[in-house]
mmCIF file of N, CA and C in Angstrom:
data_model
loop_
_atom_site.group_PDB
_atom_site.id
_atom_site.type_symbol
_atom_site.label_atom_id
_atom_site.label_comp_id
_atom_site.label_asym_id
_atom_site.label_seq_id
_atom_site.Cartn_x
_atom_site.Cartn_y
_atom_site.Cartn_z
ATOM 1 N N MET A 1381 29.137 6.142 -2.725
ATOM 2 C CA MET A 1381 28.323 7.228 -3.247
ATOM 3 C C MET A 1381 27.604 6.766 -4.513
ATOM 4 N N LEU A 1382 26.334 7.110 -4.619
ATOM 5 C CA LEU A 1382 25.543 6.719 -5.777
ATOM 6 C C LEU A 1382 25.869 7.616 -6.961
ATOM 7 N N ASP A 1383 26.045 7.016 -8.105
ATOM 8 C CA ASP A 1383 26.248 7.824 -9.300
ATOM 9 C C ASP A 1383 24.901 8.205 -9.890
ATOM 10 N N GLU A 1384 24.897 9.105 -10.842
ATOM 11 C CA GLU A 1384 23.659 9.666 -11.376
ATOM 12 C C GLU A 1384 22.716 8.635 -11.998
ATOM 13 N N PRO A 1385 23.169 7.700 -12.854
ATOM 14 C CA PRO A 1385 22.221 6.726 -13.420
ATOM 15 C C PRO A 1385 21.549 5.863 -12.346
ATOM 16 N N THR A 1386 22.287 5.499 -11.306
ATOM 17 C CA THR A 1386 21.694 4.705 -10.236
ATOM 18 C C THR A 1386 20.622 5.499 -9.510
ATOM 19 N N THR A 1387 20.891 6.755 -9.249
ATOM 20 C CA THR A 1387 19.924 7.609 -8.561
ATOM 21 C C THR A 1387 18.658 7.770 -9.395
ATOM 22 N N VAL A 1388 18.812 7.912 -10.680
ATOM 23 C CA VAL A 1388 17.645 8.054 -11.566
ATOM 24 C C VAL A 1388 16.823 6.770 -11.559
ATOM 25 N N MET A 1389 17.468 5.629 -11.538
ATOM 26 C CA MET A 1389 16.751 4.351 -11.575
ATOM 27 C C MET A 1389 15.973 4.085 -10.292
ATOM 28 N N LEU A 1390 16.272 4.777 -9.212
ATOM 29 C CA LEU A 1390 15.499 4.605 -7.986
ATOM 30 C C LEU A 1390 14.066 5.109 -8.138
ATOM 31 N N ALA A 1391 13.805 5.900 -9.162
ATOM 32 C CA ALA A 1391 12.444 6.376 -9.425
ATOM 33 C C ALA A 1391 11.629 5.359 -10.217
ATOM 34 N N ALA A 1392 12.265 4.306 -10.722
ATOM 35 C CA ALA A 1392 11.561 3.289 -11.509
ATOM 36 C C ALA A 1392 11.031 2.199 -10.571
ATOM 37 N N PRO A 1393 9.768 1.836 -10.718
ATOM 38 C CA PRO A 1393 9.207 0.807 -9.842
ATOM 39 C C PRO A 1393 9.827 -0.574 -10.061
ATOM 40 N N THR A 1394 10.314 -0.857 -11.255
ATOM 41 C CA THR A 1394 10.889 -2.179 -11.514
ATOM 42 C C THR A 1394 12.137 -2.426 -10.677
ATOM 43 N N THR A 1395 12.909 -1.393 -10.406
ATOM 44 C CA THR A 1395 14.095 -1.540 -9.572
ATOM 45 C C THR A 1395 13.717 -2.050 -8.190
ATOM 46 N N HIS A 1396 12.684 -1.474 -7.606
ATOM 47 C CA HIS A 1396 12.253 -1.875 -6.267
ATOM 48 C C HIS A 1396 11.575 -3.237 -6.291
ATOM 49 N N PHE A 1397 10.826 -3.508 -7.344
ATOM 50 C CA PHE A 1397 10.150 -4.805 -7.444
ATOM 51 C C PHE A 1397 11.152 -5.945 -7.536
ATOM 52 N N VAL A 1398 12.178 -5.778 -8.351
ATOM 53 C CA VAL A 1398 13.193 -6.823 -8.498
ATOM 54 C C VAL A 1398 13.922 -7.038 -7.184
ATOM 55 N N SER A 1399 14.271 -5.975 -6.514
ATOM 56 C CA SER A 1399 14.949 -6.080 -5.222
ATOM 57 C C SER A 1399 14.061 -6.785 -4.196
ATOM 58 N N LEU A 1400 12.787 -6.438 -4.181
ATOM 59 C CA LEU A 1400 11.830 -7.060 -3.271
ATOM 60 C C LEU A 1400 11.654 -8.538 -3.589
ATOM 61 N N ALA A 1401 11.478 -8.859 -4.852
ATOM 62 C CA ALA A 1401 11.284 -10.255 -5.250
ATOM 63 C C ALA A 1401 12.513 -11.095 -4.924
ATOM 64 N N GLN A 1402 13.696 -10.581 -5.153
ATOM 65 C CA GLN A 1402 14.912 -11.323 -4.834
ATOM 66 C C GLN A 1402 15.038 -11.544 -3.338
ATOM 67 N N ALA A 1403 14.708 -10.543 -2.549
ATOM 68 C CA ALA A 1403 14.790 -10.683 -1.097
ATOM 69 C C ALA A 1403 13.848 -11.768 -0.596
ATOM 70 N N ILE A 1404 12.643 -11.796 -1.132
ATOM 71 C CA ILE A 1404 11.652 -12.764 -0.665
ATOM 72 C C ILE A 1404 11.929 -14.165 -1.214
ATOM 73 N N LEU A 1405 12.167 -14.263 -2.516
ATOM 74 C CA LEU A 1405 12.323 -15.575 -3.138
ATOM 75 C C LEU A 1405 13.657 -16.239 -2.825
ATOM 76 N N TYR A 1406 14.741 -15.476 -2.862
ATOM 77 C CA TYR A 1406 16.061 -16.078 -2.694
ATOM 78 C C TYR A 1406 16.515 -16.144 -1.243
ATOM 79 N N ARG A 1407 16.156 -15.142 -0.454
ATOM 80 C CA ARG A 1407 16.649 -15.098 0.916
ATOM 81 C C ARG A 1407 15.565 -15.362 1.949
ATOM 82 N N GLY A 1408 14.328 -15.475 1.516
ATOM 83 C CA GLY A 1408 13.231 -15.745 2.439
ATOM 84 C C GLY A 1408 12.981 -14.602 3.417
ATOM 85 N N ALA A 1409 13.235 -13.386 2.987
ATOM 86 C CA ALA A 1409 13.072 -12.221 3.860
ATOM 87 C C ALA A 1409 11.602 -12.006 4.188
ATOM 88 N N GLY A 1410 11.348 -11.604 5.401
ATOM 89 C CA GLY A 1410 9.996 -11.292 5.830
ATOM 90 C C GLY A 1410 9.696 -9.820 5.622
ATOM 91 N N PHE A 1411 8.531 -9.400 6.105
ATOM 92 C CA PHE A 1411 8.108 -8.016 5.922
ATOM 93 C C PHE A 1411 9.029 -7.056 6.663
ATOM 94 N N GLY A 1412 9.584 -7.491 7.779
ATOM 95 C CA GLY A 1412 10.478 -6.638 8.548
ATOM 96 C C GLY A 1412 11.720 -6.218 7.783
ATOM 97 N N ILE A 1413 12.156 -7.043 6.858
ATOM 98 C CA ILE A 1413 13.331 -6.731 6.040
ATOM 99 C C ILE A 1413 12.929 -6.007 4.755
ATOM 100 N N ALA A 1414 11.811 -6.393 4.181
ATOM 101 C CA ALA A 1414 11.436 -5.908 2.854
ATOM 102 C C ALA A 1414 10.515 -4.687 2.875
ATOM 103 N N TRP A 1415 10.190 -4.151 4.035
ATOM 104 C CA TRP A 1415 9.228 -3.047 4.075
ATOM 105 C C TRP A 1415 9.689 -1.791 3.336
ATOM 106 N N PRO A 1416 10.978 -1.453 3.277
ATOM 107 C CA PRO A 1416 11.332 -0.247 2.503
ATOM 108 C C PRO A 1416 10.991 -0.370 1.015
ATOM 109 N N GLU A 1417 11.134 -1.573 0.466
ATOM 110 C CA GLU A 1417 10.792 -1.773 -0.943
ATOM 111 C C GLU A 1417 9.279 -1.694 -1.146
ATOM 112 N N PHE A 1418 8.507 -2.272 -0.216
ATOM 113 C CA PHE A 1418 7.047 -2.150 -0.281
ATOM 114 C C PHE A 1418 6.643 -0.677 -0.245
ATOM 115 N N LEU A 1419 7.261 0.078 0.655
ATOM 116 C CA LEU A 1419 6.932 1.492 0.798
ATOM 117 C C LEU A 1419 7.281 2.274 -0.464
ATOM 118 N N ALA A 1420 8.428 1.975 -1.056
ATOM 119 C CA ALA A 1420 8.831 2.651 -2.290
ATOM 120 C C ALA A 1420 7.853 2.336 -3.417
ATOM 121 N N LEU A 1421 7.458 1.070 -3.549
ATOM 122 C CA LEU A 1421 6.496 0.691 -4.587
ATOM 123 C C LEU A 1421 5.142 1.362 -4.360
ATOM 124 N N LEU A 1422 4.728 1.437 -3.113
ATOM 125 C CA LEU A 1422 3.463 2.102 -2.791
ATOM 126 C C LEU A 1422 3.515 3.584 -3.148
ATOM 127 N N ALA A 1423 4.617 4.238 -2.840
ATOM 128 C CA ALA A 1423 4.757 5.666 -3.140
ATOM 129 C C ALA A 1423 4.771 5.917 -4.650
ATOM 130 N N ILE A 1424 5.556 5.142 -5.383
ATOM 131 C CA ILE A 1424 5.642 5.321 -6.835
ATOM 132 C C ILE A 1424 4.290 4.999 -7.487
ATOM 133 N N GLY A 1425 3.652 3.930 -7.028
ATOM 134 C CA GLY A 1425 2.338 3.571 -7.555
ATOM 135 C C GLY A 1425 1.292 4.637 -7.270
ATOM 136 N N SER A 1426 1.366 5.244 -6.101
ATOM 137 C CA SER A 1426 0.419 6.311 -5.750
ATOM 138 C C SER A 1426 0.595 7.530 -6.644
ATOM 139 N N VAL A 1427 1.840 7.870 -6.937
ATOM 140 C CA VAL A 1427 2.105 9.001 -7.824
ATOM 141 C C VAL A 1427 1.532 8.735 -9.215
ATOM 142 N N PHE A 1428 1.799 7.542 -9.748
ATOM 143 C CA PHE A 1428 1.269 7.198 -11.068
ATOM 144 C C PHE A 1428 -0.263 7.167 -11.059
ATOM 145 N N PHE A 1429 -0.863 6.674 -9.985
ATOM 146 C CA PHE A 1429 -2.313 6.622 -9.889
ATOM 147 C C PHE A 1429 -2.921 8.023 -9.888
ATOM 148 N N VAL A 1430 -2.338 8.927 -9.105
ATOM 149 C CA VAL A 1430 -2.848 10.299 -9.031
ATOM 150 C C VAL A 1430 -2.723 10.988 -10.392
ATOM 151 N N LEU A 1431 -1.602 10.786 -11.066
ATOM 152 C CA LEU A 1431 -1.434 11.373 -12.397
ATOM 153 C C LEU A 1431 -2.461 10.810 -13.390
ATOM 154 N N ALA A 1432 -2.669 9.505 -13.364
ATOM 155 C CA ALA A 1432 -3.632 8.891 -14.270
ATOM 156 C C ALA A 1432 -5.054 9.331 -13.952
ATOM 157 N N LEU A 1433 -5.379 9.452 -12.672
ATOM 158 C CA LEU A 1433 -6.717 9.892 -12.272
ATOM 159 C C LEU A 1433 -6.974 11.319 -12.735
ATOM 160 N N GLY A 1434 -5.986 12.180 -12.585
ATOM 161 C CA GLY A 1434 -6.140 13.562 -13.050
ATOM 162 C C GLY A 1434 -6.339 13.629 -14.549
ATOM 163 N N ARG A 1435 -5.595 12.835 -15.274
ATOM 164 C CA ARG A 1435 -5.738 12.814 -16.732
ATOM 165 C C ARG A 1435 -7.093 12.241 -17.152
ATOM 166 N N PHE A 1436 -7.544 11.211 -16.449
ATOM 167 C CA PHE A 1436 -8.843 10.617 -16.733
ATOM 168 C C PHE A 1436 -9.963 11.626 -16.499
ATOM 169 N N ARG A 1437 -9.892 12.323 -15.379
ATOM 170 C CA ARG A 1437 -10.927 13.317 -15.068
ATOM 171 C C ARG A 1437 -10.936 14.447 -16.094
ATOM 172 N N LYS A 1438 -9.755 14.858 -16.514
ATOM 173 C CA LYS A 1438 -9.666 15.912 -17.532
ATOM 174 C C LYS A 1438 -10.298 15.456 -18.841
ATOM 175 N N THR A 1439 -10.046 14.208 -19.227
ATOM 176 C CA THR A 1439 -10.596 13.656 -20.463
ATOM 177 C C THR A 1439 -12.123 13.545 -20.371
ATOM 178 N N ILE A 1440 -12.618 13.057 -19.248
ATOM 179 C CA ILE A 1440 -14.062 12.916 -19.071
ATOM 180 C C ILE A 1440 -14.744 14.288 -19.067
ATOM 181 N N SER A 1441 -14.128 15.268 -18.413
ATOM 182 C CA SER A 1441 -14.763 16.588 -18.352
ATOM 183 C C SER A 1441 -14.777 17.267 -19.721
ATOM 184 N N SER A 1442 -13.823 16.958 -20.563
ATOM 185 C CA SER A 1442 -13.825 17.564 -21.903
ATOM 186 C C SER A 1442 -14.854 16.897 -22.810
ATOM 187 N N MET A 1443 -15.305 15.718 -22.467
ATOM 188 C CA MET A 1443 -16.309 15.001 -23.280
ATOM 189 C C MET A 1443 -17.717 15.513 -22.985
ATOM 190 N N ALA A 1444 -17.931 16.047 -21.807
ATOM 191 C CA ALA A 1444 -19.285 16.458 -21.422
ATOM 192 C C ALA A 1444 -19.647 17.833 -21.908
#
């Protein structure tokens, strides 16, 4: 069972990146093994991108 700090760290992109890098560099894992980490990084990156885009648009609209 996952404890609370571990569960919270699953929201951090660095956790998935390190796991992905270790799988590829140390074990030579292919995409078939590492796809869940790619998917997690894509999801977290998309969330951050949408938040940044919304903030950027808000800032630009207040300047005009």
